[in-house]
XYZ file of C-alpha atoms in Angstrom:
685
model
C 0.373 -27.026 -1.738
C 0.182 -30.485 -3.666
C 4.111 -31.136 -5.057
C 4.820 -29.376 -7.639
C 4.579 -25.817 -5.490
C 5.960 -27.145 -3.602
C 8.795 -27.410 -5.833
C 8.467 -23.996 -6.786
C 8.457 -22.942 -3.305
C 11.380 -24.244 -2.311
C 13.100 -23.089 -5.701
C 11.750 -18.962 -4.940
C 13.172 -19.558 -1.218
C 16.045 -20.539 -2.283
C 16.326 -17.928 -5.097
C 18.265 -20.016 -7.416
C 16.707 -18.142 -10.722
C 18.984 -14.555 -9.390
C 21.700 -16.493 -10.611
C 20.829 -14.861 -13.564
C 20.342 -10.841 -12.105
C 22.520 -8.793 -14.523
C 22.850 -5.261 -12.864
C 23.767 -1.831 -13.779
C 27.149 -1.881 -14.338
C 26.699 -4.774 -16.974
C 24.743 -2.402 -19.395
C 25.090 0.202 -21.629
C 23.799 3.126 -20.046
C 23.947 5.158 -23.536
C 22.079 3.201 -25.072
C 19.616 4.377 -23.362
C 19.653 7.971 -22.941
C 17.180 8.807 -24.720
C 16.991 12.648 -26.445
C 15.246 15.279 -28.388
C 11.843 12.675 -28.104
C 8.026 13.315 -26.645
C 8.100 11.924 -22.886
C 5.992 9.158 -24.090
C 7.937 7.586 -26.640
C 11.094 7.567 -24.444
C 8.725 5.760 -21.826
C 8.276 3.307 -24.957
C 11.217 3.821 -26.303
C 12.327 2.311 -22.846
C 10.071 -0.597 -22.703
C 11.400 -2.128 -25.604
C 15.217 -1.975 -24.791
C 14.587 -3.158 -21.188
C 13.041 -6.532 -23.110
C 15.848 -7.213 -24.885
C 17.592 -7.305 -22.265
C 15.865 -9.471 -20.309
C 17.105 -12.679 -20.665
C 13.828 -15.757 -20.033
C 14.083 -18.063 -17.308
C 12.343 -21.425 -17.866
C 12.235 -24.078 -15.296
C 10.799 -27.370 -16.651
C 7.718 -26.921 -13.911
C 6.856 -23.328 -13.976
C 3.289 -22.656 -14.228
C 2.892 -19.464 -14.558
C 6.895 -18.283 -14.679
C 8.475 -14.989 -15.488
C 11.676 -13.683 -14.157
C 13.780 -9.814 -13.907
C 16.789 -10.321 -15.253
C 18.569 -7.036 -15.309
C 17.928 -4.865 -12.557
C 18.817 -1.305 -12.641
C 15.534 0.201 -14.538
C 16.647 3.888 -16.029
C 15.447 6.707 -15.870
C 13.534 8.953 -18.147
C 14.306 12.836 -17.489
C 17.851 13.583 -17.808
C 19.163 15.872 -14.711
C 18.627 19.135 -16.734
C 15.888 17.799 -17.813
C 15.064 18.006 -13.841
C 16.331 21.054 -12.537
C 13.643 23.071 -14.952
C 11.249 20.524 -14.202
C 11.844 20.963 -11.027
C 11.832 24.947 -10.533
C 8.147 24.796 -11.737
C 6.569 21.694 -10.379
C 6.902 19.055 -7.636
C 8.469 15.659 -9.671
C 6.362 13.571 -6.881
C 7.631 10.010 -6.676
C 10.181 11.135 -9.601
C 7.456 12.312 -11.237
C 6.887 7.694 -12.085
C 3.166 6.400 -12.550
C 2.010 4.800 -9.476
C 0.349 3.723 -6.241
C -2.845 3.129 -9.062
C -5.231 0.487 -9.656
C -4.920 -0.806 -13.002
C -7.981 -2.095 -14.925
C -6.678 -5.208 -15.676
C -10.238 -6.735 -16.365
C -10.993 -5.116 -19.735
C -7.687 -6.944 -21.279
C -8.011 -9.581 -19.207
C -11.901 -9.906 -21.273
C -10.840 -9.567 -25.541
C -6.388 -9.483 -25.474
C -3.915 -7.482 -26.624
C -4.904 -8.234 -29.731
C -7.940 -6.205 -29.478
C -6.747 -2.946 -28.263
C -4.252 -3.159 -30.501
C -6.452 -2.523 -33.262
C -8.498 0.317 -30.777
C -4.957 1.670 -31.583
C -4.389 1.416 -34.548
C -7.448 2.418 -35.453
C -7.237 5.310 -34.014
C -3.335 5.990 -35.269
C -6.222 6.594 -38.418
C -8.236 9.787 -38.069
C -6.930 12.823 -37.573
C -4.830 13.293 -34.599
C -3.061 15.898 -33.482
C 0.349 15.640 -33.393
C 0.818 14.860 -29.891
C -2.558 12.356 -29.300
C -1.049 10.847 -32.550
C 2.934 10.714 -29.862
C 1.076 8.902 -27.418
C -0.740 5.936 -29.476
C 1.985 4.825 -31.210
C 3.560 4.579 -27.465
C 0.852 2.748 -26.543
C 1.164 0.913 -29.233
C 4.866 0.060 -29.206
C 4.403 -1.437 -25.942
C 1.929 -3.604 -26.613
C 4.058 -4.971 -29.763
C 7.696 -5.687 -27.142
C 4.992 -7.884 -24.703
C 4.841 -9.196 -27.556
C 8.350 -9.655 -28.598
C 9.060 -10.372 -24.559
C 6.188 -13.402 -24.583
C 7.641 -14.526 -27.825
C 11.236 -15.272 -26.472
C 9.871 -16.744 -23.200
C 7.287 -19.384 -26.000
C 10.413 -19.853 -28.020
C 12.961 -20.964 -24.293
C 9.165 -22.579 -22.795
C 9.535 -25.108 -26.290
C 13.986 -24.847 -25.143
C 13.181 -26.535 -22.111
C 10.388 -28.710 -23.150
C 7.394 -26.667 -20.926
C 5.177 -27.253 -23.290
C 2.216 -26.647 -21.186
C 3.396 -22.021 -20.814
C 5.027 -22.768 -24.155
C 1.528 -24.353 -25.551
C -0.246 -21.014 -23.248
C 2.428 -18.380 -24.403
C 0.468 -19.627 -28.141
C -2.865 -18.162 -27.291
C -1.284 -15.298 -24.881
C -0.897 -12.214 -24.686
C -2.871 -11.965 -27.974
C -5.733 -13.700 -27.528
C -8.108 -13.681 -24.693
C -7.136 -16.349 -22.385
C -8.954 -20.030 -22.594
C -9.293 -21.070 -19.369
C -8.203 -19.629 -15.673
C -4.953 -21.250 -15.838
C -4.470 -19.344 -19.047
C -5.759 -16.308 -16.761
C -3.464 -16.291 -14.163
C -0.045 -16.767 -16.754
C -2.264 -13.374 -18.614
C -2.221 -11.703 -15.143
C 1.494 -12.253 -14.719
C 2.423 -10.618 -17.408
C 0.583 -7.373 -17.277
C 1.599 -7.228 -13.992
C 5.529 -8.503 -14.317
C 5.680 -5.693 -17.254
C 3.879 -2.759 -15.357
C 7.329 -3.302 -13.641
C 9.953 -3.957 -16.243
C 7.571 -0.680 -17.508
C 9.185 1.505 -14.213
C 5.990 2.023 -12.652
C 6.111 2.122 -9.380
C 3.721 -0.117 -6.323
C 1.809 -1.783 -8.946
C -0.896 -3.301 -7.070
C -3.524 -5.740 -8.051
C -7.397 -4.849 -6.885
C -10.132 -7.512 -6.921
C -8.853 -9.945 -7.600
C -11.495 -12.537 -6.649
C -14.122 -10.552 -8.822
C -11.742 -9.959 -12.058
C -11.162 -13.033 -12.265
C -14.227 -15.087 -11.338
C -15.636 -15.545 -13.957
C -12.094 -17.027 -15.995
C -12.606 -19.726 -12.867
C -16.838 -20.128 -12.671
C -17.253 -21.571 -16.872
C -13.377 -23.344 -15.655
C -15.381 -25.909 -12.580
C -18.635 -25.005 -14.184
C -17.625 -27.513 -17.033
C -14.836 -29.318 -14.984
C -12.420 -27.940 -16.744
C -10.220 -28.145 -13.806
C -11.073 -28.788 -9.624
C -11.438 -27.069 -6.580
C -7.726 -27.969 -5.637
C -6.416 -28.124 -9.195
C -7.208 -23.975 -8.513
C -5.930 -23.718 -5.430
C -2.280 -24.975 -6.258
C -2.248 -22.350 -9.758
C -3.343 -19.316 -7.557
C -0.416 -19.678 -4.934
C 1.891 -20.833 -7.850
C 0.897 -17.013 -8.687
C 0.928 -15.614 -5.598
C 4.869 -16.904 -5.478
C 5.163 -14.839 -8.558
C 4.360 -12.137 -7.738
C 7.775 -12.920 -4.526
C 9.567 -13.658 -7.428
C 11.809 -9.859 -8.149
C 9.992 -8.786 -4.291
C 13.877 -7.454 -3.885
C 13.903 -5.640 -6.939
C 11.035 -2.443 -6.067
C 11.714 -0.096 -4.581
C 10.725 1.504 -1.963
C 11.022 2.612 1.573
C 11.990 -0.998 2.308
C 12.487 -4.462 0.903
C 8.573 -5.151 1.111
C 6.902 -2.162 0.186
C 6.348 -3.067 -2.751
C 2.613 -2.301 -2.492
C 1.428 -5.604 -4.033
C -1.667 -5.201 -2.220
C -5.118 -7.735 -3.084
C -8.221 -7.017 -2.671
C -11.466 -8.837 -1.316
C -14.697 -9.207 -0.287
C -17.206 -5.924 0.093
C -19.631 -5.686 -2.564
C -20.076 -5.046 -6.347
C -20.650 -1.625 -7.584
C -24.434 -2.391 -8.165
C -24.728 -3.080 -3.750
C -24.586 -6.904 -4.085
C -21.987 -9.230 -2.233
C -19.154 -9.447 -3.687
C -17.372 -12.607 -1.650
C -17.056 -15.988 -3.708
C -15.952 -19.556 -3.812
C -12.121 -17.490 -5.790
C -12.199 -14.952 -2.120
C -12.051 -18.667 0.001
C -9.111 -19.984 -2.811
C -7.268 -16.890 -2.112
C -7.374 -17.146 1.409
C -6.722 -19.933 1.439
C -3.181 -19.076 -0.954
C -2.128 -17.384 1.223
C -2.113 -19.586 4.232
C -0.873 -22.324 3.164
C 2.413 -20.219 2.261
C 4.835 -17.665 4.051
C 5.339 -15.079 1.319
C 5.047 -10.770 2.151
C 3.508 -11.105 -1.354
C 0.331 -10.262 -2.144
C -0.808 -8.386 0.749
C -4.900 -9.937 1.838
C -7.476 -7.102 2.517
C -10.956 -7.668 3.339
C -13.471 -5.368 2.982
C -16.564 -6.483 4.955
C -19.435 -4.601 6.801
C -22.107 -5.181 9.030
C -23.218 -7.662 7.362
C -20.764 -10.078 6.879
C -20.056 -12.946 7.714
C -18.410 -14.242 10.944
C -16.894 -16.656 8.859
C -14.447 -14.261 6.483
C -13.251 -12.732 10.306
C -12.274 -16.777 11.151
C -10.729 -17.204 7.353
C -9.067 -14.138 7.675
C -7.761 -14.315 11.717
C -6.185 -17.645 10.949
C -4.446 -15.280 8.434
C -2.949 -13.007 11.696
C -2.222 -15.789 13.122
C 0.473 -17.184 10.712
C 1.831 -13.432 11.895
C 2.163 -12.069 8.438
C 0.573 -9.066 8.678
C -2.107 -9.195 6.882
C -5.483 -9.428 6.060
C -5.808 -6.122 6.602
C -9.462 -5.111 7.181
C -11.725 -2.065 5.249
C -15.087 -0.977 6.502
C -17.821 -0.498 3.619
C -20.072 1.039 5.455
C -17.918 3.443 6.882
C -16.190 3.617 3.720
C -17.857 4.020 0.438
C -20.240 6.924 2.361
C -16.843 8.743 3.245
C -15.617 8.055 -0.614
C -19.003 9.781 -1.522
C -18.874 12.158 0.638
C -15.331 13.205 -1.275
C -17.325 13.380 -4.404
C -16.847 9.930 -5.626
C -19.529 8.559 -7.840
C -21.382 5.249 -5.231
C -20.256 3.009 -8.167
C -16.483 3.335 -8.182
C -17.233 3.679 -3.877
C -18.148 1.198 -4.035
C -15.272 -0.798 -6.488
C -12.951 0.549 -4.136
C -9.424 -0.323 -3.728
C -6.410 0.159 -0.994
C -3.250 1.561 -2.314
C 0.606 0.230 -2.044
C -0.671 0.637 1.800
C -3.335 1.123 2.492
C -5.458 4.053 1.240
C -9.260 4.264 -1.274
C -9.033 4.317 -4.401
C -10.695 3.232 -7.121
C -10.147 1.149 -9.670
C -9.716 1.558 -13.784
C -10.107 5.187 -13.803
C -8.504 6.787 -10.305
C -5.316 8.592 -10.456
C -5.225 9.696 -7.136
C -1.812 10.598 -5.373
C -3.163 9.502 -2.484
C 0.547 9.381 0.082
C 1.513 12.682 -0.964
C 2.770 14.374 2.256
C 1.406 14.171 6.093
C 0.917 16.861 9.142
C 2.937 16.177 11.723
C 0.991 16.829 14.976
C 2.796 16.115 17.640
C 5.166 18.873 15.457
C 2.422 21.348 15.937
C 1.475 21.071 19.531
C 5.362 21.561 19.942
C 5.213 24.260 17.320
C 2.136 25.670 19.743
C 4.436 25.309 22.015
C 7.078 27.287 22.076
C 4.972 30.047 19.576
C 5.498 33.431 22.688
C 1.252 33.606 23.316
C 1.869 30.093 24.912
C 3.119 31.434 28.334
C 0.044 34.823 27.322
C -2.913 32.123 27.552
C -5.061 31.431 30.704
C -7.108 28.582 30.229
C -6.536 25.885 27.630
C -8.950 26.448 25.086
C -6.980 29.372 24.319
C -4.034 27.024 24.066
C -5.654 25.069 21.922
C -6.717 27.222 19.195
C -2.353 28.019 18.922
C -2.646 24.412 18.020
C -5.144 24.531 15.158
C -3.780 28.089 14.003
C -0.305 25.433 13.693
C -2.047 23.340 12.399
C -3.279 25.644 9.586
C -0.476 26.563 8.295
C 1.029 23.470 7.935
C -1.860 22.473 5.711
C -1.290 25.833 3.867
C 2.350 25.089 3.831
C 2.052 21.429 2.575
C -0.831 22.021 -0.408
C 1.703 24.645 -1.703
C 4.391 22.302 -1.472
C 2.481 19.700 -3.843
C -0.285 21.742 -5.818
C 1.310 20.747 -9.006
C 3.103 17.770 -9.731
C 5.065 17.329 -13.157
C 3.953 13.689 -13.936
C 5.937 11.656 -16.905
C 3.222 9.465 -19.474
C 3.372 5.950 -18.612
C 2.077 4.828 -22.144
C 2.243 0.810 -20.539
C 0.010 1.668 -17.790
C -2.372 3.867 -19.564
C -3.096 0.828 -21.880
C -4.651 -0.402 -18.642
C -6.458 2.173 -17.680
C -10.523 3.148 -19.022
C -10.547 4.321 -21.952
C -7.264 6.339 -22.086
C -6.408 4.639 -25.514
C -10.329 5.982 -26.613
C -9.750 9.202 -25.414
C -5.798 8.966 -26.793
C -4.645 9.972 -23.791
C -2.565 8.707 -21.517
C -3.656 8.227 -17.699
C -0.452 11.203 -16.442
C -2.724 13.815 -17.291
C -5.624 12.781 -14.948
C -8.301 9.706 -14.494
C -11.110 10.487 -13.578
C -10.509 10.937 -10.010
C -7.002 13.004 -9.391
C -7.447 13.621 -5.520
C -4.428 14.124 -3.250
C -4.259 12.324 0.020
C -2.301 13.693 3.533
C -1.576 10.995 5.991
C -2.016 12.444 9.422
C 0.691 10.556 11.716
C 1.074 10.697 15.910
C -1.953 10.983 15.963
C -2.120 9.762 20.132
C 1.474 11.016 20.865
C -0.521 14.172 20.040
C -3.850 13.946 21.803
C -2.019 12.699 25.492
C 0.822 16.123 24.947
C -3.273 18.119 24.873
C -4.023 15.969 27.621
C -0.268 16.460 29.700
C -0.929 20.007 29.473
C -4.270 20.654 30.100
C -3.969 18.303 33.574
C -1.242 19.594 34.710
C -0.519 23.439 33.682
C -4.468 24.892 32.882
C -6.434 22.263 35.865
C -4.529 21.098 38.084
C -2.057 23.958 37.720
C 0.818 21.221 38.930
C 3.562 21.899 36.084
C 4.322 25.467 35.664
C 5.180 27.161 31.980
C 8.719 27.583 32.060
C 9.237 24.354 33.676
C 6.787 22.386 31.277
C 9.400 23.627 28.247
C 12.533 23.311 30.230
C 11.721 19.520 30.385
C 11.050 19.734 27.244
C 14.068 21.711 26.030
C 15.584 19.436 27.700
C 14.707 16.231 26.951
C 13.485 15.213 30.297
C 17.808 15.906 31.670
C 16.923 16.972 35.696
C 13.222 17.035 35.633
C 11.992 12.768 35.359
C 8.832 13.890 38.340
C 7.158 15.875 35.485
C 8.177 13.818 32.141
C 6.821 10.629 34.871
C 3.765 13.022 35.769
C 3.529 13.948 31.949
C 3.315 9.837 31.475
C 0.626 9.942 34.179
C -1.964 11.656 31.973
C -4.999 10.329 30.158
C -3.708 8.837 27.148
C -6.274 7.775 23.713
C -6.688 4.035 24.677
C -8.559 3.656 27.888
C -11.894 4.913 26.777
C -11.142 8.289 28.331
C -13.284 11.073 26.326
C -11.226 12.995 28.752
C -8.354 12.963 25.830
C -10.690 10.026 22.894
C -12.018 14.286 22.934
C -9.102 16.091 21.910
C -8.263 13.816 18.908
C -11.505 14.311 17.481
C -10.884 18.000 17.755
C -7.574 17.549 15.670
C -8.597 14.035 13.685
C -11.783 17.403 12.692
C -9.678 20.323 12.298
C -6.966 18.048 9.016
C -10.804 17.813 8.188
C -12.022 21.094 7.739
C -8.573 22.436 6.503
C -8.004 19.822 3.843
C -11.294 20.449 2.322
C -10.672 24.121 1.721
C -8.437 23.637 -1.170
C -7.857 22.166 -4.448
C -4.728 21.264 -6.186
C -3.605 21.844 -9.760
C -5.082 18.305 -11.330
C -8.444 19.822 -10.102
C -8.758 17.094 -7.765
C -9.380 17.989 -4.161
C -6.717 17.075 -0.425
C -7.804 14.062 1.024
C -6.985 14.094 5.481
C -5.878 10.649 6.786
C -5.429 8.833 9.151
C -2.324 6.716 8.050
C 1.834 7.237 8.924
C 3.238 5.468 6.682
C 7.185 5.952 7.316
C 6.282 9.310 8.782
C 6.389 8.421 11.682
C 9.877 7.448 11.787
C 10.855 10.120 9.509
C 8.693 13.670 11.931
C 9.735 11.953 14.684
C 13.694 11.118 14.069
C 12.894 15.443 13.806
C 12.095 16.549 16.621
C 12.794 17.069 20.638
C 11.277 15.666 23.534
C 7.315 15.946 24.392
C 4.648 17.116 26.053
C 3.535 13.133 26.376
C 6.047 12.934 28.302
C 8.132 11.039 25.268
C 11.585 12.012 24.887
C 13.509 13.513 22.278
C 13.601 11.471 18.313
C 11.499 8.440 20.246
C 9.080 7.483 17.184
C 5.724 8.149 17.222
C 3.566 4.820 17.347
C 2.757 3.429 13.666
C -0.638 4.385 11.371
C -3.224 4.774 13.849
C -2.326 3.353 17.386
C -1.687 4.064 20.437
C 0.972 5.754 21.567
C 4.306 3.275 22.719
C 4.730 3.785 26.406
C 1.524 2.731 27.677
C 0.023 -0.025 29.399
C -3.914 0.269 28.317
C -6.483 -0.925 29.576
C -7.473 -3.918 27.176
C -8.342 -4.383 23.341
C -11.635 -3.045 24.240
C -10.750 0.221 25.764
C -8.039 0.448 22.666
C -10.609 0.138 19.477
C -13.489 2.140 21.858
C -11.356 5.572 21.958
C -10.083 4.859 18.052
C -13.635 4.289 16.454
C -14.740 7.510 18.088
C -13.615 10.403 15.513
C -15.513 11.584 12.458
C -13.386 8.710 10.689
C -15.255 9.384 7.638
C -14.310 13.179 7.098
C -10.102 11.744 7.921
C -10.768 8.786 5.072
C -8.283 8.567 2.671
C -7.622 5.216 4.972
C -4.312 4.865 8.260
C -5.993 1.752 9.978
C -5.887 1.163 14.264
C -2.970 -0.725 13.914
C -2.869 -3.807 16.778
C -0.201 -5.635 18.109
C -1.541 -9.939 20.223
C 0.805 -12.371 21.824
C 0.382 -15.667 18.948
C -0.203 -17.369 21.907
C -3.770 -15.953 21.762
C -3.888 -17.486 18.392
C -3.420 -21.528 20.086
C -6.717 -22.541 19.190
C -10.315 -22.031 19.063
C -11.592 -19.918 20.547
C -8.301 -17.483 20.740
C -9.605 -17.398 17.005
C -13.619 -16.724 17.388
C -12.337 -14.174 20.222
C -9.938 -12.216 17.330
C -13.219 -13.434 14.503
C -15.645 -11.141 17.768
C -13.256 -8.416 18.182
C -13.000 -7.811 14.832
C -16.321 -8.757 13.717
C -17.494 -5.880 17.437
C -14.736 -2.894 15.880
C -17.056 -2.572 12.159
C -19.902 -2.021 14.386
C -18.283 0.209 16.387
C -18.288 1.814 12.426
C -14.417 2.275 12.905
C -12.688 2.384 9.529
C -9.555 0.016 9.582
C -7.871 -2.074 11.147
C -4.574 -4.303 10.903
C -3.833 -7.031 13.330
C -0.609 -8.453 13.863
C 0.069 -11.786 15.785
C 4.118 -11.504 16.749
C 6.389 -12.565 19.880
C 8.057 -9.753 21.551
C 11.511 -12.478 22.702
C 10.610 -14.070 18.738
C 11.675 -10.577 17.482
C 15.059 -10.136 20.097
C 16.407 -13.257 19.113
C 16.148 -12.525 15.334
C 17.870 -9.629 16.006
C 21.014 -11.690 17.278
C 20.471 -15.480 15.294
C 19.314 -12.983 12.278
C 20.268 -16.903 9.922
C 17.748 -18.450 12.233
C 14.990 -16.609 11.035
C 15.299 -16.045 7.793
C 12.306 -16.326 7.085
C 10.315 -14.577 10.152
C 7.484 -11.648 8.528
C 6.835 -8.910 10.308
C 4.046 -6.461 9.512
C 6.241 -2.798 9.154
C 3.268 -0.063 8.588
C 1.336 -0.741 5.764
C 3.008 -3.646 3.725
C 5.047 -6.219 5.223
C 8.785 -7.837 5.166
C 10.894 -9.600 5.840
C 12.219 -8.621 9.856
C 15.817 -9.425 8.717
C 16.208 -6.705 6.006
C 14.567 -3.918 7.863
C 16.987 -1.272 8.871
C 17.075 -1.477 12.786
C 14.827 1.165 14.166
C 12.193 0.137 12.061
C 12.650 -3.487 14.141
C 12.869 -2.100 17.094
C 9.661 0.035 16.499
C 7.720 -3.292 16.289
C 9.294 -4.418 19.309
C 8.398 -1.892 20.706
C 4.738 -2.447 20.670
C 2.185 -3.000 22.950
C 1.171 -6.452 22.785
C -2.459 -7.102 23.609
C -2.699 -11.397 25.531
C -6.358 -10.768 25.588
């Protein structure tokens, strides 16, 4: 990194600017109690108040800038409104517009003045009161952005940062006149989404919508490749400025995913020079954001897999790979138009969504496969089962019942309007419609937790209860209900049964059938917004949440112990090798459970210490793609380092790890997540 980037990076690590942060105790909350006002106007009014509260922080050498100084974002709904709405709706994630991918491109290409003109022209027409409210709220949101940028522009002049001051004279009102201006414009749009109270604000296909600005400057010799790299690095650092303020299950769970490569909506190759610069920018720095996702296919040049592997070597937990050869046909099969499917991105973690037009909720809930198996075992009909297939029907019945319950719980949601986010979605302004009311796509995604644990459990039941008959049904239930205390022989026998990940059809076939059943049941239903339910192989935090509620299971797992994270082999078995794991996990019909959820594998960091190791891992990723795997995420870890970090956290302040669909600083994680990462199997070759 160059000298200027180094200064900004060191400032970020020291968090000097955090001395200016104001907590909720320092904010006059009373003025945020906005009553007797339509929701859209409440949100835009709150946004304006947040802008007023913000104090610009400017450093002389900042080229991107924008730091949050107010931590507290007041809720829109009053307590009594929450009570009333909850009687009829699910307030998923507090009813906030979250986890969608904005249309940064449209506004970047014209500037906010043109968007404001578009809104004002519509307001001159004869509209209903509700439409007027939504348009006025959009207009007010743009004016608030102007207010924020004017404050920053004055502070830039005061601090003699004339480069940024001059940029803010043009953008965000006008179209950027340079790549640098486009980066600052993007930073403003992204920053304001957080300030507006939106969550899990993705970056999307950055190398596509930013490429024209980059290419113009390169062609006209306004900027060098090295200068562009330096600016990208400063932008990436800026996405981490306020990561400690972003809401999530754990710090770092903020959804700032960036997608590179793949194909364009017309089917042509999307990789370009900016793709490579983004990978290089991330490679030179230890940052948890943005989370890099690489879209690849069977024809992708090995060069990109090698670059991705170099990034994996850094231990940041990304890139995550998505296979266009599986994902795009799957999305088309689910009802997405081909051009939209080709333009897919990932949401906060891994879920496949459509930028600009999608209002999917891809993480609305989760099916726990091990819980379904356990309920079937404790069904009184279990003892009547004469064959494994008769027991399997009990498991499938539990899956059917659980999907029906999840659908009933989630089918009707209430989402608070978000006028600023609506400006950054295709056709919302034109149609005078807030994105909270729905987009072109309004599908709900269900995660599927513990597929390996559940398959291993079915394998053990099939082998010991029905095939070998060396464990009785009564003894199995007693062992489970007593958490294997006094039943160590039974536990050891269960653990020695065939495991998903050893490329053994005896158990892999069970996973295939369960995932097929999951998909089939999801496809029966529609939600109240006209969308479908999508089955997926991700777990999110449910690998902890669901497992904590579940007693001992028939795979030999003790009560309350975590499942494997994501679409991954169980924690309690030493597998034949990484190729056997990939072979097992690419057998299911992944095109039918393509809500998202990567096969997650850990490699000991020594594997990456020479060119031969880098080549080997890159070829392994390519093999996964050729075997029609849908999504893959690799980690370079060292268990000894992690254990030392628990004992001496002061020596590992910047140790970054992959948690589930995101990366975070190891020392900032709860102990349960730290221990889970430590317990994952490290492949040595």
